[in-house]
Coordinates of C-alpha atoms (C1' of nucleotides) in Angstrom, one line a residue:
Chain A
X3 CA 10.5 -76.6 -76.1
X4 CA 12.8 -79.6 -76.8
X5 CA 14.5 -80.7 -80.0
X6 CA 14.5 -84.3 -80.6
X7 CA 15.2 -86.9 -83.1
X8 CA 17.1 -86.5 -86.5
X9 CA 15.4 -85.2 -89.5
X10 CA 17.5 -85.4 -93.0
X11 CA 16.2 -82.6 -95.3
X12 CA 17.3 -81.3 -98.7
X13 CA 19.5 -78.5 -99.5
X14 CA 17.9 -76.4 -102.9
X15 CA 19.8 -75.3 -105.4
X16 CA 18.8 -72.0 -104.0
X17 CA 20.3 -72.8 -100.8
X18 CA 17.2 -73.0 -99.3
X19 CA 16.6 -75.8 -96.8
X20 CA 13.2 -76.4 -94.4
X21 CA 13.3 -76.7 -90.9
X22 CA 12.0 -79.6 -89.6
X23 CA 7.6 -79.0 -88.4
X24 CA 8.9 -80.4 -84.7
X25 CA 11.9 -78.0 -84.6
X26 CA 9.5 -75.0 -85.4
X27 CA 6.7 -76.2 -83.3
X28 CA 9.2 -76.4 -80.2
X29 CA 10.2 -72.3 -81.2
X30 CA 6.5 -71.3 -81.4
X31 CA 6.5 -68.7 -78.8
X32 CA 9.9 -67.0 -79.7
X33 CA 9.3 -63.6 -80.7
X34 CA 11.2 -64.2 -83.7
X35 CA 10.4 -66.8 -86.4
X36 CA 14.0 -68.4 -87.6
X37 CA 16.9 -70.0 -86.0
X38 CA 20.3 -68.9 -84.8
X39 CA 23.3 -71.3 -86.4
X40 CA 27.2 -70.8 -85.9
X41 CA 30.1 -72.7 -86.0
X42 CA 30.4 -75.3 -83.8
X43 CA 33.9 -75.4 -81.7
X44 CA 34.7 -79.1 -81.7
X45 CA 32.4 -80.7 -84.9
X46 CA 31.9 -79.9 -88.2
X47 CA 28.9 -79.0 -87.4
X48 CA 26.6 -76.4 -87.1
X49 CA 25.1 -75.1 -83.7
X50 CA 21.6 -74.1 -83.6
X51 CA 19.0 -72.4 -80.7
X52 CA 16.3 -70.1 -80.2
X53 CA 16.7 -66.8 -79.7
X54 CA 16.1 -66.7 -76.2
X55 CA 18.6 -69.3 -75.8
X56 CA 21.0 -66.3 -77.7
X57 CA 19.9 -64.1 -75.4
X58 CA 20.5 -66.2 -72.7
X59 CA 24.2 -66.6 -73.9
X60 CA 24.5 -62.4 -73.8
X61 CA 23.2 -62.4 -70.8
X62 CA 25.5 -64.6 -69.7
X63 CA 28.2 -62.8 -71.0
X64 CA 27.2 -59.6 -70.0
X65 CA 27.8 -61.2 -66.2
X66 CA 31.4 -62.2 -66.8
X67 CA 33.7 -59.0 -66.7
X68 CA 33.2 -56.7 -69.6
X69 CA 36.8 -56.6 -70.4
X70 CA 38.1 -59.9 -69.5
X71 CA 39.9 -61.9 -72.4
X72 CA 37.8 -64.9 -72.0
X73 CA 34.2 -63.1 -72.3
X74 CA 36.3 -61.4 -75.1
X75 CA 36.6 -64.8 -77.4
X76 CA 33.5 -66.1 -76.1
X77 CA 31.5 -63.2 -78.0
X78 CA 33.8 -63.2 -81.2
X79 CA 33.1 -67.1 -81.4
X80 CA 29.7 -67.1 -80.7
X81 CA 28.0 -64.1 -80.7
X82 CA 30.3 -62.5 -83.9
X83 CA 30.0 -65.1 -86.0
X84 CA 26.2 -66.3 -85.4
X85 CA 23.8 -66.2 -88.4
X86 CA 20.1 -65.2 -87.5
X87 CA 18.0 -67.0 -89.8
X88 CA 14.1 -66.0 -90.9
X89 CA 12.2 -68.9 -91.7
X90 CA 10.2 -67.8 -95.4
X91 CA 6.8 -68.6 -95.6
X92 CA 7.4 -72.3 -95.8
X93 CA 9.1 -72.4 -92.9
X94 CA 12.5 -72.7 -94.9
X95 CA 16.1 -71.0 -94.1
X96 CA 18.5 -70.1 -96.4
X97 CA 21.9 -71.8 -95.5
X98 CA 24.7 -68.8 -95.8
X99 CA 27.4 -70.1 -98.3
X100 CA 30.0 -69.8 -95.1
X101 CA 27.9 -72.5 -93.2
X102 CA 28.0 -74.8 -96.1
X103 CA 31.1 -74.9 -97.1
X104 CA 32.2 -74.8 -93.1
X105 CA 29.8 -77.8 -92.4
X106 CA 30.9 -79.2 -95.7
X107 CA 27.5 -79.6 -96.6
X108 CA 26.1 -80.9 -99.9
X109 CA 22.9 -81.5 -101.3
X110 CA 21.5 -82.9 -97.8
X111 CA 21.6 -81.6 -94.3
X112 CA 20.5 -83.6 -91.1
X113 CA 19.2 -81.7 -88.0
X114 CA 19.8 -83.5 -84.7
X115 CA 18.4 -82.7 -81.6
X116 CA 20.0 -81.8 -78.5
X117 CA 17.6 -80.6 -75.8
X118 CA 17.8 -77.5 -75.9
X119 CA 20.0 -77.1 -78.8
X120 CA 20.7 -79.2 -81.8
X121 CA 23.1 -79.5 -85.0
X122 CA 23.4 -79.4 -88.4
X123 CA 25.6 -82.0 -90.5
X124 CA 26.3 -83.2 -93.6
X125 CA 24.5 -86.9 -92.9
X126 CA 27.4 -88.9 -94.6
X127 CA 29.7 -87.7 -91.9
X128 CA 27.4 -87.2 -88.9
X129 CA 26.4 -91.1 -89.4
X130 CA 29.8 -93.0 -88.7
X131 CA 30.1 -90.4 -85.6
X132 CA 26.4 -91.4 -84.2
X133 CA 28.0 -94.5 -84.0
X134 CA 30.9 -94.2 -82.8
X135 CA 29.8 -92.5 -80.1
X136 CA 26.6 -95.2 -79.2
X137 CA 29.6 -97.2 -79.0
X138 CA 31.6 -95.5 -76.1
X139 CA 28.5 -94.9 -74.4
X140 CA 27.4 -98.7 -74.3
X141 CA 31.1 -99.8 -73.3
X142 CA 31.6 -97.1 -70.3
X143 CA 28.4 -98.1 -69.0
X144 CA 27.4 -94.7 -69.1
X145 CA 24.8 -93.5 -66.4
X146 CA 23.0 -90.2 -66.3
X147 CA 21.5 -89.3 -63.0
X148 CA 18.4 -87.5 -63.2
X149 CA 17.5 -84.2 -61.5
X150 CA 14.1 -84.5 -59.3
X151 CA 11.4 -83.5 -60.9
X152 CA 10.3 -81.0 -58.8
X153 CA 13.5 -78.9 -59.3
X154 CA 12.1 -78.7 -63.0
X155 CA 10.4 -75.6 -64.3
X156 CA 6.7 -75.3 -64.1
X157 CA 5.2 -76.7 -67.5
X158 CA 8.1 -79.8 -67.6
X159 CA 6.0 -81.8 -65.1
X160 CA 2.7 -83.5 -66.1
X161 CA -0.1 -81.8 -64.6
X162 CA 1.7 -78.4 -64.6
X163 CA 1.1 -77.1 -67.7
X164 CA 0.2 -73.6 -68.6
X165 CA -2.3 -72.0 -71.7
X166 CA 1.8 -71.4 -73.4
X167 CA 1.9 -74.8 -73.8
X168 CA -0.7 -76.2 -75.9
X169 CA 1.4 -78.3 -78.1
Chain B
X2 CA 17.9 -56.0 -78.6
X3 CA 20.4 -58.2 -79.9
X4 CA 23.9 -57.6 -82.0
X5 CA 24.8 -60.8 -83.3
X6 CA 26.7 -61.7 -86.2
X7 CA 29.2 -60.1 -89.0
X8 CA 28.3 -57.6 -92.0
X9 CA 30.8 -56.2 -94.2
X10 CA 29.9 -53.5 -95.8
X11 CA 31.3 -50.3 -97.8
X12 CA 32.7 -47.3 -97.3
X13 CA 32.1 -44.9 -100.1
X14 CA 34.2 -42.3 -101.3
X15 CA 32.5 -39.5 -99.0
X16 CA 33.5 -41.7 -95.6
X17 CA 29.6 -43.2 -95.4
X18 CA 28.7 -46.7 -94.4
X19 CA 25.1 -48.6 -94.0
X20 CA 24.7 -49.6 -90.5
X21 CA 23.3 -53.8 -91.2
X22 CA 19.6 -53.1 -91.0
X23 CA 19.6 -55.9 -88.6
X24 CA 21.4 -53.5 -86.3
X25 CA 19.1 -50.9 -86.6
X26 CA 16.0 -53.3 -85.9
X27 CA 17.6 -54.0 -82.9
X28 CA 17.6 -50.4 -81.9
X29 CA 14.0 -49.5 -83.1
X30 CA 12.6 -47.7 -80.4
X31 CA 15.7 -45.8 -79.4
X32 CA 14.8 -42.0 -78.7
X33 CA 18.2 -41.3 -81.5
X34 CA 18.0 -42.4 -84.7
X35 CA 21.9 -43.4 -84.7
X36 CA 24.8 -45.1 -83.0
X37 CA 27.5 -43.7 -81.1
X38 CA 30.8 -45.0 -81.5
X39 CA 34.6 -44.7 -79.4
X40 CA 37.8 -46.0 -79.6
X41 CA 38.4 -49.1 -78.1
X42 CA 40.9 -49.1 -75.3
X43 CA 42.2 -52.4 -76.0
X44 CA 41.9 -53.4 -80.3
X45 CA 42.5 -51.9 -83.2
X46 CA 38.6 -51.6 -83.4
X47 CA 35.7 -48.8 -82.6
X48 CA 33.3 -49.5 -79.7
X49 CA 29.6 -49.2 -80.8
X50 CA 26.3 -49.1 -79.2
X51 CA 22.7 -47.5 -78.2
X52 CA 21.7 -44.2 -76.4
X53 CA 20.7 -46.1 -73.5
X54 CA 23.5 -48.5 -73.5
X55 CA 25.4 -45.2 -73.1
X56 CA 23.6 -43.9 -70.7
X57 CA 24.3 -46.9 -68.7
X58 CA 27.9 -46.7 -69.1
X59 CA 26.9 -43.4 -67.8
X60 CA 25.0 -44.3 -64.6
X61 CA 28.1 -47.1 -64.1
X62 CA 30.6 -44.2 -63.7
X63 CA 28.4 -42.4 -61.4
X64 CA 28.4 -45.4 -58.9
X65 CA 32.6 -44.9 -59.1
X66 CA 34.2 -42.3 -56.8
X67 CA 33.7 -39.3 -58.3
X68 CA 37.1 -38.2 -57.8
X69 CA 38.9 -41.2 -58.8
X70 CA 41.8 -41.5 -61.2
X71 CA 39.9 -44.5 -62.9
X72 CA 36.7 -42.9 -63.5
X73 CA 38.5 -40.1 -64.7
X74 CA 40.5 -42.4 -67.4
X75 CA 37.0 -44.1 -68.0
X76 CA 35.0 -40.6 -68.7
X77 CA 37.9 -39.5 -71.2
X78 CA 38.1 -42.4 -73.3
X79 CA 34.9 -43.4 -72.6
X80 CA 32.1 -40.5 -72.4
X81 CA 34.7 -37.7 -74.1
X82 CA 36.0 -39.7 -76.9
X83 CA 32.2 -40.8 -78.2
X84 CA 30.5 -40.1 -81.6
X85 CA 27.2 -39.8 -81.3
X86 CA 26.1 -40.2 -85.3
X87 CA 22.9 -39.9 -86.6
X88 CA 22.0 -41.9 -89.9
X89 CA 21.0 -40.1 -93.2
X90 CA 17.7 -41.2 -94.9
X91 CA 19.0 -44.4 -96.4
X92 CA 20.2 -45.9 -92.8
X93 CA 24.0 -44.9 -93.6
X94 CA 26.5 -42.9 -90.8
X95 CA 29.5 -40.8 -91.9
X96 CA 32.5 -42.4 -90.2
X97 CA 34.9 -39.7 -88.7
X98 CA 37.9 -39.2 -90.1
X99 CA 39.7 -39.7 -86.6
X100 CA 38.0 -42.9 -85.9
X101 CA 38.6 -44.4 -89.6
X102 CA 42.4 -43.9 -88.9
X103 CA 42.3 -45.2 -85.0
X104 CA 40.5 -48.4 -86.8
X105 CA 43.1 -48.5 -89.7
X106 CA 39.6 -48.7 -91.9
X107 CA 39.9 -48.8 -95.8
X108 CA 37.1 -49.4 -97.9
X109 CA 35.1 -52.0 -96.1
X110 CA 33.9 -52.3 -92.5
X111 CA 33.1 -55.1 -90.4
X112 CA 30.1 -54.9 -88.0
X113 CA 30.6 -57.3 -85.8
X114 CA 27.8 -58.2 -83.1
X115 CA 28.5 -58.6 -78.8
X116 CA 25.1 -58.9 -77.9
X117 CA 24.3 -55.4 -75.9
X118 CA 26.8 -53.7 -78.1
X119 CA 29.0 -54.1 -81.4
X120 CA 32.2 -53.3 -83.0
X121 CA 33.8 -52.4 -86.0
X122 CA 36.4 -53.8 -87.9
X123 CA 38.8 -53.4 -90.8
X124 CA 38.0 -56.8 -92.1
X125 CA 41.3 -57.7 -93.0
X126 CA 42.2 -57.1 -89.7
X127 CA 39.7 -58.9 -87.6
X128 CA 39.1 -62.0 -89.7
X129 CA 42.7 -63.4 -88.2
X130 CA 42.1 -62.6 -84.6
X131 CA 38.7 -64.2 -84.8
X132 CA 40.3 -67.4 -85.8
X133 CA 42.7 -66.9 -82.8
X134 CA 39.8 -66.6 -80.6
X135 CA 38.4 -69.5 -82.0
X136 CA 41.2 -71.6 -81.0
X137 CA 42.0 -70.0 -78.1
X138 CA 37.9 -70.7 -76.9
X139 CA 38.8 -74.8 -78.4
X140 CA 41.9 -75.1 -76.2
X141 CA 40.4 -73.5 -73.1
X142 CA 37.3 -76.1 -73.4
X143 CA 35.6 -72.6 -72.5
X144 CA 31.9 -73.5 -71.6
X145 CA 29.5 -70.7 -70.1
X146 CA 27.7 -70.9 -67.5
X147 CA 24.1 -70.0 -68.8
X148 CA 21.8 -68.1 -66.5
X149 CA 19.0 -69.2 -65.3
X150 CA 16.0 -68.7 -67.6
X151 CA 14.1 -67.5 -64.8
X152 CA 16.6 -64.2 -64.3
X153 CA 16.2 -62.8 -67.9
X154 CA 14.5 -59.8 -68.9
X155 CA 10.5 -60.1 -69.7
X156 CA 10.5 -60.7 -73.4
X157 CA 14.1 -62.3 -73.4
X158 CA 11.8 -65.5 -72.9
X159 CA 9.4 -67.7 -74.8
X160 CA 5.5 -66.7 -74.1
X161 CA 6.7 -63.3 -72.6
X162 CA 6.4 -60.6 -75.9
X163 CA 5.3 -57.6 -75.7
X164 CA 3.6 -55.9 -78.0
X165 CA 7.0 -53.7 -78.8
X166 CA 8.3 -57.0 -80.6
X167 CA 5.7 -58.2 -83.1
X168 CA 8.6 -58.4 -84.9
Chain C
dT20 C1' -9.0 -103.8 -92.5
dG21 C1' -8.1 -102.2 -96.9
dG22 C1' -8.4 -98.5 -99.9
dG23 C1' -9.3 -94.0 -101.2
dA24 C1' -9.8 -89.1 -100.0
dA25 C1' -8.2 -85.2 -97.5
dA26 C1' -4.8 -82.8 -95.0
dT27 C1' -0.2 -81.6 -94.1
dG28 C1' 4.7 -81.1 -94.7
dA29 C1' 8.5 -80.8 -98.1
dT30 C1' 10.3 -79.1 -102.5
dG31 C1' 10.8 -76.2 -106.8
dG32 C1' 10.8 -71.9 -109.1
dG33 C1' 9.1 -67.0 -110.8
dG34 C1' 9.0 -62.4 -109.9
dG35 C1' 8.4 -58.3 -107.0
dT36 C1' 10.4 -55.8 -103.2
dC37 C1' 13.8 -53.7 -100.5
dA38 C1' 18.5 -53.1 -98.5
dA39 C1' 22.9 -51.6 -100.0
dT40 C1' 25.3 -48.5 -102.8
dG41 C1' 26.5 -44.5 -105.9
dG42 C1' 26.3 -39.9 -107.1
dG43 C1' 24.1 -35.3 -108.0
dA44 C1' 21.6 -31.4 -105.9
dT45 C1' 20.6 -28.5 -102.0
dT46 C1' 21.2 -26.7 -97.5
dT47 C1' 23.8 -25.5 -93.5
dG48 C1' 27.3 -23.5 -90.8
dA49 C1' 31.7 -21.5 -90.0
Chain D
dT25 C1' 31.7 -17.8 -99.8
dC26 C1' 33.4 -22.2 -99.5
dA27 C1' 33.4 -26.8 -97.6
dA28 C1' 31.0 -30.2 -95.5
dA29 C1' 26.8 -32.3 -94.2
dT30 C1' 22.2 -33.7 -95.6
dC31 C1' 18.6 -34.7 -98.8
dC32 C1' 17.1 -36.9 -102.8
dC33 C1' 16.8 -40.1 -106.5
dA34 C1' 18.7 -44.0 -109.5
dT35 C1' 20.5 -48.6 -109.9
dT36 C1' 21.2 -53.4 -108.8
dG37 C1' 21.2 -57.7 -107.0
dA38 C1' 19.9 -60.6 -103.1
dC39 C1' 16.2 -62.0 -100.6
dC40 C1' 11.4 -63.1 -99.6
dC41 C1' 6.6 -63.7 -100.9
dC42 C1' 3.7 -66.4 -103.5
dC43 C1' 1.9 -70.3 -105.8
dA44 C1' 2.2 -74.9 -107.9
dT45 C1' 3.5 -79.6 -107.3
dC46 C1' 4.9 -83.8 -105.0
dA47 C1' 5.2 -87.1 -101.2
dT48 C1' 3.4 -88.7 -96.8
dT49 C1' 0.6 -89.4 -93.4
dT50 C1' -3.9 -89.4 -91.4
dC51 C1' -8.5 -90.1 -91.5
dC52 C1' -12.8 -92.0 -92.8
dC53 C1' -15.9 -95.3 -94.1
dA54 C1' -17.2 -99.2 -96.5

DNA sequence: TGGGAAATGATGGGGGTCAATGGGATTTGA
DNA sequence: TCAAATCCCATTGACCCCCATCATTTCCCA
């Protein structure tokens, strides 16, 4: 259940585009088979998850007070203008024409993995920003620190995996 | 068990509308084969959810003092002020009258997902405030703070369905 | 280790199905 | 008895199922 790598696929002229086989092997479990995308805040890009990583964002919201302002524009951004995506039987989506244009997306479309998310971009722009931002990285020295491994859930360690993880 | 998204769809000439079918997946095995609607306290827009989200609202104003001003205010607008609105055969509701002019609805409505619940829209009039909130979100730098996986609800999670979602 | 066969994932497109819509007919309730 | 709500059926257009083809990769064995 981790999305990795970059996978450049092609946009139909029925607007159809497939889903990478890693992306949908890491969703196998989900009770339902297709992806969530909305507009991402900063990029012009697309956000994409699971649906239990949607429900974990309702969740969320449902903790913050029901009538404050910020869980207010939280659910218009995210949860009002998601699109929930069935894969057909080829494991394909169909890009709504909102997304598209939004994304500025032409005749390809790159998936990139983020962990427990990833994006959609139109390639040509999502290169020059790869990077640019390999770039800042290397010259701030960035370091990530790691969390201990046994603060990880079950399943995430070698040696603790369960029958739900087969892959 | 999910609202998510926006669907804009008509209202005919005798006040009916088709609730997204999306929407009424999510509310499959709901005792009543409807929605119940009321006036939101703070937009030009109508409140919508489930039987059981209502009675939860319900059970919420129980826990309140009884005799208390605000759980008087909340019962009014709240419990007193709801539609309860089955669909026809074909999945649509008949928007009240009341509630059309409270939303400043015309011909088109705007179901708009919040996760547990929903809310219509004039479309016209909800398409600029979502852009505000949009900004407003980009600004703030709003991130969430995302539960725990462990703390959601069995089926809210990979390798947990039941068989009520073979969806 | 090279080459061919088989399996698998990606792509293209036709056509059937179903959700959304419109409107007439029938029933219900005041 | 009239108006409003509900039932019923027709239409249409978008979506989804299905199959065919193509491109890779993997596998197998000489």
């Amino acid at each position: 259940m981790l999305f990795t790598g970059t996978h450049i696929h092609k946009l139909d002229r029925k607007g159809r585009v497939s889903v990478p086989k890693r992306f949908r092997a890491a969703l196998d479990n989900e009770e339902f088979a297709g992806i969530y995308l909305y507009q991402s805040h900063k990029e012009s890009a697309l956000e994409g998850c699971s649906h239990s990583h949607m429900e974990r964002i309702a969740a969320s919201l449902d903790e913050l007070d029901m009538f404050s302002d910020e869980a207010d524009d939280l659910a218009d951004t995210i949860l009002g203008s998601s699109h929930m995506l069935p894969y057909d039987g080829e494991g394909r989506i169909i890009l709504p024409a909102e997304l598209i244009e939004f994304a500025r997306i032409e005749d390809q479309v790159a998936f990139v993995g983020r962990g427990r998310t990833f994006r959609l971009w139109n390639p040509d722009i999502f290169k020059p920003l790869q990077e640019a931002s390999r770039t800042r990285t290397l010259n701030r020295g960035a370091t990530l620190k790691l969390k201990p491994m046994t603060e990880l859930p079950k399943g995430a360690r070698p040696g603790t995996a369960n029958e739900e993880d087969a892959s």
